[in-house]
Tab-separated table of N, CA and C in Angstrom:
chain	number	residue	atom	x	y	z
A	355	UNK	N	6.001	-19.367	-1.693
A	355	UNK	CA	4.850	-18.529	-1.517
A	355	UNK	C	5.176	-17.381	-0.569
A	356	UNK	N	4.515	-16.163	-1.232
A	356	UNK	CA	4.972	-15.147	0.074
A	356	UNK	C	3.738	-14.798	0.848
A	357	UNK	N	3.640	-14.147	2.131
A	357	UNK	CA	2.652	-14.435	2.445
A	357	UNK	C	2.861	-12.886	3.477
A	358	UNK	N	1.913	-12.113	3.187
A	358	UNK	CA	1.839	-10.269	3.464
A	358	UNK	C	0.752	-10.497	4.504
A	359	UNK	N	1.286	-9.373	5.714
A	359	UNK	CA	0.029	-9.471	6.525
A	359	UNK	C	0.112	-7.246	6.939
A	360	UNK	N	-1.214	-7.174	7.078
A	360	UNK	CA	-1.488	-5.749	7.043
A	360	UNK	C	-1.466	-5.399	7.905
A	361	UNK	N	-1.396	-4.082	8.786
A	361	UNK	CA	-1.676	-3.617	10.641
A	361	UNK	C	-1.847	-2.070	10.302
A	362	UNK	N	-2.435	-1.951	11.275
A	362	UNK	CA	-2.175	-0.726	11.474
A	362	UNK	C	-4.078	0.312	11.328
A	363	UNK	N	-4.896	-0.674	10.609
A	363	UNK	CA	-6.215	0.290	10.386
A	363	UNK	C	-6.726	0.779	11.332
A	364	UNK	N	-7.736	1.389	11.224
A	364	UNK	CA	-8.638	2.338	12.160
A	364	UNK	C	-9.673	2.825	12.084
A	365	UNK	N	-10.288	3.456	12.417
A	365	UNK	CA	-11.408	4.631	12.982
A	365	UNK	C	-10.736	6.039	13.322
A	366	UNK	N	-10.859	7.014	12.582
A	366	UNK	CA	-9.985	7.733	12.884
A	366	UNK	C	-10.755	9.231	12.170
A	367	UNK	N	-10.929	10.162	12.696
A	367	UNK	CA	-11.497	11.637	12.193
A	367	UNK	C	-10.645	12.279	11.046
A	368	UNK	N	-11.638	12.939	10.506
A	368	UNK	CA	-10.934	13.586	9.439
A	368	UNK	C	-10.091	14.627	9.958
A	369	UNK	N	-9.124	14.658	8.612
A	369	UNK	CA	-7.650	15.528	9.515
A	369	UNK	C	-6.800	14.515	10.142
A	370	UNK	N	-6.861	13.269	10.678
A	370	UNK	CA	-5.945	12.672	11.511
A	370	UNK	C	-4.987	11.960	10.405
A	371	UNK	N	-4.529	11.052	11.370
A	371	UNK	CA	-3.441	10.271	10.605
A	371	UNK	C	-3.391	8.615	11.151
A	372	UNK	N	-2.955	7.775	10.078
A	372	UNK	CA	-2.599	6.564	10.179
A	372	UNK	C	-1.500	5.864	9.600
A	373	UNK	N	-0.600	5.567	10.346
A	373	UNK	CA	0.624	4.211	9.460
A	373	UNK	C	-0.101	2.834	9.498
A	374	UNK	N	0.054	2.011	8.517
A	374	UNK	CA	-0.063	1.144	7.819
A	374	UNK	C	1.157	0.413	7.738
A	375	UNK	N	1.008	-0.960	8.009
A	375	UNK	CA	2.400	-1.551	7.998
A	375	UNK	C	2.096	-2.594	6.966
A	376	UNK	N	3.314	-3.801	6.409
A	376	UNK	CA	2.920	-4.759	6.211
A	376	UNK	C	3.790	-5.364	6.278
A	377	UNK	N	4.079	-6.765	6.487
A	377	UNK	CA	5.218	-7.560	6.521
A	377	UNK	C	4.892	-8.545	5.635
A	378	UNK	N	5.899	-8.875	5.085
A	378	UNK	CA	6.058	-9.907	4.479
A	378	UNK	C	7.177	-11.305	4.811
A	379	UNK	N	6.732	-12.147	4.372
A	379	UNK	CA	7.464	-13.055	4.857
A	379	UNK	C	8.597	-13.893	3.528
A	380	UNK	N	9.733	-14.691	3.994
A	380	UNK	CA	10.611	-14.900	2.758
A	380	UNK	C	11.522	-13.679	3.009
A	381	UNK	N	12.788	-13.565	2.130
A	381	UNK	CA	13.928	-13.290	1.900
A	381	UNK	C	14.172	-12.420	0.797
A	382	UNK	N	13.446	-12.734	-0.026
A	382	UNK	CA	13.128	-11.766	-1.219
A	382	UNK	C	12.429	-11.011	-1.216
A	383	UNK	N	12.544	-9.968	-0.109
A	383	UNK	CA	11.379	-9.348	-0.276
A	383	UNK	C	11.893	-7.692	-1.024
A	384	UNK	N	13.514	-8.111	-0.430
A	384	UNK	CA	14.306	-6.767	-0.596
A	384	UNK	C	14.000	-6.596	-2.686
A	385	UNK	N	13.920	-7.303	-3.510
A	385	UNK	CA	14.090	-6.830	-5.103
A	385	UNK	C	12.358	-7.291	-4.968
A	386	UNK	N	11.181	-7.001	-4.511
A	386	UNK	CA	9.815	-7.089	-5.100
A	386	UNK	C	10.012	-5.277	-5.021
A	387	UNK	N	8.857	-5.209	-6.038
A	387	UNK	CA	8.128	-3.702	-5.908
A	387	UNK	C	7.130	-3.812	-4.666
A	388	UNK	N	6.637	-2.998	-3.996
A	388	UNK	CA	5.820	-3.025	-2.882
A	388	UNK	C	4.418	-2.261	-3.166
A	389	UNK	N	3.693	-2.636	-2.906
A	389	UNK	CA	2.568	-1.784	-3.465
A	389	UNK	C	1.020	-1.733	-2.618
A	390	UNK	N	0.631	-0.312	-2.721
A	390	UNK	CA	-0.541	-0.819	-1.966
A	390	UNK	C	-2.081	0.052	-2.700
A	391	UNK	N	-3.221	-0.540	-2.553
A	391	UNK	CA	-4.228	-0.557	-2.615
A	391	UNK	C	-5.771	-0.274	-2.110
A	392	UNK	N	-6.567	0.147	-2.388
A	392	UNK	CA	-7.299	0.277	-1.374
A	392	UNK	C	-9.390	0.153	-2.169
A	393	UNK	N	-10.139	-0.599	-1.469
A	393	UNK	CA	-11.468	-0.969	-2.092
A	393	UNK	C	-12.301	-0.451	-1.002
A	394	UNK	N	-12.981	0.415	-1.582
A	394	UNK	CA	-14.570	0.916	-0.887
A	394	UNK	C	-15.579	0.395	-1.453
A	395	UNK	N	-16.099	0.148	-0.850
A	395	UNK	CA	-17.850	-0.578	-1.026
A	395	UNK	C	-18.260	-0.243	-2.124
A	396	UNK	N	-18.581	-1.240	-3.183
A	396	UNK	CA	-19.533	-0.777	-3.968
A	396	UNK	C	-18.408	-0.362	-5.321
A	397	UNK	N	-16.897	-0.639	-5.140
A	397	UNK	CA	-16.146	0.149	-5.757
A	397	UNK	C	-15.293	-1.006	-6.366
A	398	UNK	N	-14.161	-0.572	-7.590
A	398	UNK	CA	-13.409	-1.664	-7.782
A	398	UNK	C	-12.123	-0.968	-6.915
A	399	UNK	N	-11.115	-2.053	-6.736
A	399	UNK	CA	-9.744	-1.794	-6.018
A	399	UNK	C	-8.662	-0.798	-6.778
A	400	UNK	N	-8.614	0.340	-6.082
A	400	UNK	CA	-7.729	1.357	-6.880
A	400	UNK	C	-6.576	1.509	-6.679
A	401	UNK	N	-5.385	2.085	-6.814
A	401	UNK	CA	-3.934	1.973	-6.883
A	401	UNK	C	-3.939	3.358	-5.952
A	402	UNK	N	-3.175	3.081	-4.984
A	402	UNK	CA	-3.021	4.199	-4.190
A	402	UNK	C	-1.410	4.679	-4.066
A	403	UNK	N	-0.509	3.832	-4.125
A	403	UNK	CA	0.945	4.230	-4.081
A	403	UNK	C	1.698	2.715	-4.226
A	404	UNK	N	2.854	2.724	-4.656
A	404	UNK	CA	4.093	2.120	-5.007
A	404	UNK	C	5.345	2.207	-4.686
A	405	UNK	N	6.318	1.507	-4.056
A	405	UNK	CA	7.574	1.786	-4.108
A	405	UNK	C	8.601	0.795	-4.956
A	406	UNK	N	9.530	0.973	-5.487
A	406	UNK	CA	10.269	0.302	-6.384
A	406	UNK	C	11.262	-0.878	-5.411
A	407	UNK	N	12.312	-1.663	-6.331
A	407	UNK	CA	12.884	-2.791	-5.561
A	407	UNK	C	14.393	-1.966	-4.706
A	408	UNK	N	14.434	-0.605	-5.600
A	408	UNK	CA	15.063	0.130	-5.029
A	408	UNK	C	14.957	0.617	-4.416
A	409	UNK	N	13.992	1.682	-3.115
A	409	UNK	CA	13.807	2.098	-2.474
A	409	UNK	C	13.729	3.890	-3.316
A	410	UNK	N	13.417	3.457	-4.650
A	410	UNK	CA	14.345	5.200	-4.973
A	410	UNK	C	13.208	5.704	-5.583
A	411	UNK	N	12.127	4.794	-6.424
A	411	UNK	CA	11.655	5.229	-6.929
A	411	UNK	C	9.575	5.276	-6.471
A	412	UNK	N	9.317	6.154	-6.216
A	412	UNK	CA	7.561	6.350	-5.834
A	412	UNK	C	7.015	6.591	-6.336
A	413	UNK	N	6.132	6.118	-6.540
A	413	UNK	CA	4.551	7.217	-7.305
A	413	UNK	C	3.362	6.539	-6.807
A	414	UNK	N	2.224	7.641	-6.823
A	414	UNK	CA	1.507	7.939	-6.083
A	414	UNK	C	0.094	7.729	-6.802
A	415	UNK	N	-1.331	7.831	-6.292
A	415	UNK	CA	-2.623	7.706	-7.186
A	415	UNK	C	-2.403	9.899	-6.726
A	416	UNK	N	-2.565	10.657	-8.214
A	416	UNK	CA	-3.138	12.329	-8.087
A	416	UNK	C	-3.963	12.242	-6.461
A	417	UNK	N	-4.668	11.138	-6.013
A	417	UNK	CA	-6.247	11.769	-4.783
A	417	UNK	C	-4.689	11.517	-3.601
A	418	UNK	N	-3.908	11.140	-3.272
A	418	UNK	CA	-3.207	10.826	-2.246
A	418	UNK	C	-1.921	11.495	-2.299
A	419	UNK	N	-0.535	12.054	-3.278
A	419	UNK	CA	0.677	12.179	-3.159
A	419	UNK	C	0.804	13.115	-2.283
A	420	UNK	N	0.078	13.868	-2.393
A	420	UNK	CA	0.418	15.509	-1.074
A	420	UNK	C	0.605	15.181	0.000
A	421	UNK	N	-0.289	13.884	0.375
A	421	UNK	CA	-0.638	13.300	1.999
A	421	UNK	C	-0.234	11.994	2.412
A	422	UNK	N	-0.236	11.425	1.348
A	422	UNK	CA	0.596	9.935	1.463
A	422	UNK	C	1.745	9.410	1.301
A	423	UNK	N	2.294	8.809	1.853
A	423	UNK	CA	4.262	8.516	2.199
A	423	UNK	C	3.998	7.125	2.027
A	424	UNK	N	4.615	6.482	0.966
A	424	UNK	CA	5.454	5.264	1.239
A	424	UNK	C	6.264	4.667	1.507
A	425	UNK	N	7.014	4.121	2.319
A	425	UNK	CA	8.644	3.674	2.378
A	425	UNK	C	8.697	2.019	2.671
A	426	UNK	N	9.901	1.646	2.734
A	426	UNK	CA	9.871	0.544	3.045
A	426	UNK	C	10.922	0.081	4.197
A	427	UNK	N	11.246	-1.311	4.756
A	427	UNK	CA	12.517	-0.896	5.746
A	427	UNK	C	12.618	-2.763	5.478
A	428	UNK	N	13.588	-2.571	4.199
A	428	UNK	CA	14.327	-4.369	3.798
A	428	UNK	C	14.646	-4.681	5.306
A	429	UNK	N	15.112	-4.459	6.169
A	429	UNK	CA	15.390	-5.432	6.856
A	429	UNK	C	14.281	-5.857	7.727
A	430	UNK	N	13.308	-5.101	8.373
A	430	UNK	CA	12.294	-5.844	8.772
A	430	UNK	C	10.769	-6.341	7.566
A	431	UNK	N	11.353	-6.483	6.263
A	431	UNK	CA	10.376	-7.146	5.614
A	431	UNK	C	9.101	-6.244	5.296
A	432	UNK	N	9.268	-5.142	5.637
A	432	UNK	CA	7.948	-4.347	6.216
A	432	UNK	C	7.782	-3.378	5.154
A	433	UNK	N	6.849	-2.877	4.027
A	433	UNK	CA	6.602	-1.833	3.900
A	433	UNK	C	5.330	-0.780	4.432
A	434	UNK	N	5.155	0.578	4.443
A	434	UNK	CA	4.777	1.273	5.258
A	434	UNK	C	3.776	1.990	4.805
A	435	UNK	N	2.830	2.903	5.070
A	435	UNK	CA	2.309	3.773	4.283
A	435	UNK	C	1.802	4.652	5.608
A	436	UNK	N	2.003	5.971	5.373
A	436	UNK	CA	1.883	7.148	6.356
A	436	UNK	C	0.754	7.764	5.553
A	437	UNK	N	-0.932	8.015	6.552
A	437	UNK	CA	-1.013	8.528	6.226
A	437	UNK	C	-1.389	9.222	6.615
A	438	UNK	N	-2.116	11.039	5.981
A	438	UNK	CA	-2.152	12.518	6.884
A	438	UNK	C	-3.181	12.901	6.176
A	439	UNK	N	-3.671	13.922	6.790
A	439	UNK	CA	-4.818	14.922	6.597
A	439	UNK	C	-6.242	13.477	6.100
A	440	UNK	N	-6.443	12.886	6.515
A	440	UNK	CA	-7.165	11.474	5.952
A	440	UNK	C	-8.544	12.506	5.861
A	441	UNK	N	-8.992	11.785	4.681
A	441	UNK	CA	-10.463	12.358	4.375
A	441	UNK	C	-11.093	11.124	4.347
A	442	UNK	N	-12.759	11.174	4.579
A	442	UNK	CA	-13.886	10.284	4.496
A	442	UNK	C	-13.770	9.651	3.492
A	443	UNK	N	-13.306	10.438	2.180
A	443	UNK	CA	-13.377	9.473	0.908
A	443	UNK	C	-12.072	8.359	0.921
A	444	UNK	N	-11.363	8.652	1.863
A	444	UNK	CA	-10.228	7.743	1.466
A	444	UNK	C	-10.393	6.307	2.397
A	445	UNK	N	-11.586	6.419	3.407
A	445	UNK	CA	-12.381	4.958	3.919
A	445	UNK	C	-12.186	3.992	2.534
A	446	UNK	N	-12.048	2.847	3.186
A	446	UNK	CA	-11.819	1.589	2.642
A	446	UNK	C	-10.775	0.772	2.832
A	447	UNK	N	-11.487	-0.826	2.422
A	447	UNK	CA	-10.519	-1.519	2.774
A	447	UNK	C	-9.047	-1.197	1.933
A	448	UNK	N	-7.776	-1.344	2.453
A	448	UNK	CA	-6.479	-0.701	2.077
A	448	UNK	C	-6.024	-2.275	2.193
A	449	UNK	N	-5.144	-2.806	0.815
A	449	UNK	CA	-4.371	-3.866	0.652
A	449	UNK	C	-3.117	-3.637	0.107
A	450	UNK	N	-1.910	-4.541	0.670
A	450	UNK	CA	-0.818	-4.437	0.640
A	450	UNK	C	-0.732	-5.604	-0.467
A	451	UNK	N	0.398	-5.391	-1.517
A	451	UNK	CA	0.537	-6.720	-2.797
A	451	UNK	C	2.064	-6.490	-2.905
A	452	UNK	N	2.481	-6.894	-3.479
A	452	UNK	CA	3.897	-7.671	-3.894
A	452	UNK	C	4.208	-7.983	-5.491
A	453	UNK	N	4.965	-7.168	-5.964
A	453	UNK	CA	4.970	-7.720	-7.653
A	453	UNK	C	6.920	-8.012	-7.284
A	454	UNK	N	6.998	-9.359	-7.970
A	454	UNK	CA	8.534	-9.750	-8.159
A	454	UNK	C	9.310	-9.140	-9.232
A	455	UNK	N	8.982	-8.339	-10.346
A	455	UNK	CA	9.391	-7.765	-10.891
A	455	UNK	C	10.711	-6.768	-10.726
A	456	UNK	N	10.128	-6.140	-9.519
A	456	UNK	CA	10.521	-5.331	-9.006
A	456	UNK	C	10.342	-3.552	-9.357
A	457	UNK	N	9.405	-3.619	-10.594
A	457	UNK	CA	8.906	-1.916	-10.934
A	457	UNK	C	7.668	-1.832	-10.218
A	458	UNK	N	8.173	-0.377	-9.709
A	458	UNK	CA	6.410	0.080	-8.931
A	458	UNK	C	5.775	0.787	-10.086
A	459	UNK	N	4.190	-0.152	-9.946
A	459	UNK	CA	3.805	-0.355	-11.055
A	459	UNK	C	2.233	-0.028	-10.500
A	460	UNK	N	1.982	0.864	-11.096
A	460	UNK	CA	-0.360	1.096	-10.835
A	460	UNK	C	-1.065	0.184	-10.918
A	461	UNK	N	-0.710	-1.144	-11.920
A	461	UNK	CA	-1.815	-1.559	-12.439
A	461	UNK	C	-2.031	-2.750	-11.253
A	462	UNK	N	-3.093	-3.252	-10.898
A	462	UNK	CA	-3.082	-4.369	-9.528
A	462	UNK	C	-2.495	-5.727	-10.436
A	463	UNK	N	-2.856	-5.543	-11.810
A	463	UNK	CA	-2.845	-6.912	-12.158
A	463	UNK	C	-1.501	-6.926	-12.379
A	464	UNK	N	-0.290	-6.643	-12.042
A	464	UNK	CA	0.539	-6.719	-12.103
A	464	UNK	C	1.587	-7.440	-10.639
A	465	UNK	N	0.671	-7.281	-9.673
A	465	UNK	CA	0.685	-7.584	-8.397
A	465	UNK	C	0.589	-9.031	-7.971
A	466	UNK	N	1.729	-10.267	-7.593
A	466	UNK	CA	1.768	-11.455	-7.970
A	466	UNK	C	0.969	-11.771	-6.125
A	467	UNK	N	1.214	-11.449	-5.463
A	467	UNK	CA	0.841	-11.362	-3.780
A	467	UNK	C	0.244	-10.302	-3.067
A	468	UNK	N	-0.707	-10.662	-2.333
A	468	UNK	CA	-1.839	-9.838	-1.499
A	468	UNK	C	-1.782	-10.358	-0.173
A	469	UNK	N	-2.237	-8.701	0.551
A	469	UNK	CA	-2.409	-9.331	1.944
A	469	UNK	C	-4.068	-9.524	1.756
A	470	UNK	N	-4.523	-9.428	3.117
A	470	UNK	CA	-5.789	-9.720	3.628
A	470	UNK	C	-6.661	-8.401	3.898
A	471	UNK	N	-6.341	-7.339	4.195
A	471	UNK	CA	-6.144	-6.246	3.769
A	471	UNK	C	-6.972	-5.491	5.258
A	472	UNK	N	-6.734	-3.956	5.333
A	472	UNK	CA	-6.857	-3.858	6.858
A	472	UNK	C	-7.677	-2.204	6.431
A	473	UNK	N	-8.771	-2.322	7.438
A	473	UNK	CA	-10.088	-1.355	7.504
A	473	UNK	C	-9.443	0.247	7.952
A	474	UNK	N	-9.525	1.119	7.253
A	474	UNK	CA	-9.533	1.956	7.624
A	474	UNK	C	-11.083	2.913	7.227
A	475	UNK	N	-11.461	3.789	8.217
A	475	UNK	CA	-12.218	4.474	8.653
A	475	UNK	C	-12.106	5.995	8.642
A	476	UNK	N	-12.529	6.555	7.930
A	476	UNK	CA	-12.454	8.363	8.469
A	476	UNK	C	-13.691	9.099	8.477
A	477	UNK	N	-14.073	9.340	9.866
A	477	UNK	CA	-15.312	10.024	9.985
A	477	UNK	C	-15.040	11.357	9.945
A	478	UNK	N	-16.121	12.218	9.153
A	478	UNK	CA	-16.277	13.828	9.218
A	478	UNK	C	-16.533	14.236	10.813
């Protein structure tokens, strides 16, 4: 079982910025795709960005690539998400998942592991 834990949310004004961490636990974490997510109230859970088992390959949801960075760092288990210019609409809970596959992939249901997932906030 792998088991993802999230850090990094906030309260934070529009225009600012937040990193997002997640760790995962296990050995394999280096060949999963990494992927993350994010649910606002009232909303279903949308695909916000991806990174591959390679480190090579990204893609992004169109509302985020200009402003959002994904990376990952295999040796501390951790993938990352940077993010900038944060707008109000991009409030919501933000979840980190895990597909063993190893393609970064949009769809959630493709996503075999979830974290718990961590609040971010952007007030006007």
């Amino acid at each position: 079982q792998v088991q993802l834990v999230e850090s990094g949310g906030g309260l934070v004004q529009a225009g600012g910025s937040l990193r997002l961490s997640c760790t995962a636990s296990g050995r394999t974490f280096s060949t999963y795709a990494m992927g993350w997510f994010r649910q606002a109230p009232g909303k279903e859970r949308e695909f916000v960005a991806a990174v591959g088992q390679g480190n090579i390959i990204s893609v992004y949801a169109d509302s985020v690539q200009e402003r959002f960075t994904i990376s990952r760092d295999n040796a501390k288990n951790t993938v990352y998400l940077q993010m900038n210019n944060l707008k109000p609409e991009d409030t919501a809970v933000y979840y980190c998942a895990a597909d063993p596959t190893g393609w970064a992939r949009r769809s959630l249901y493709e996503y075999r592991y979830w974290g718990q997932g961590t609040q971010v906030t952007v007030s006007s």
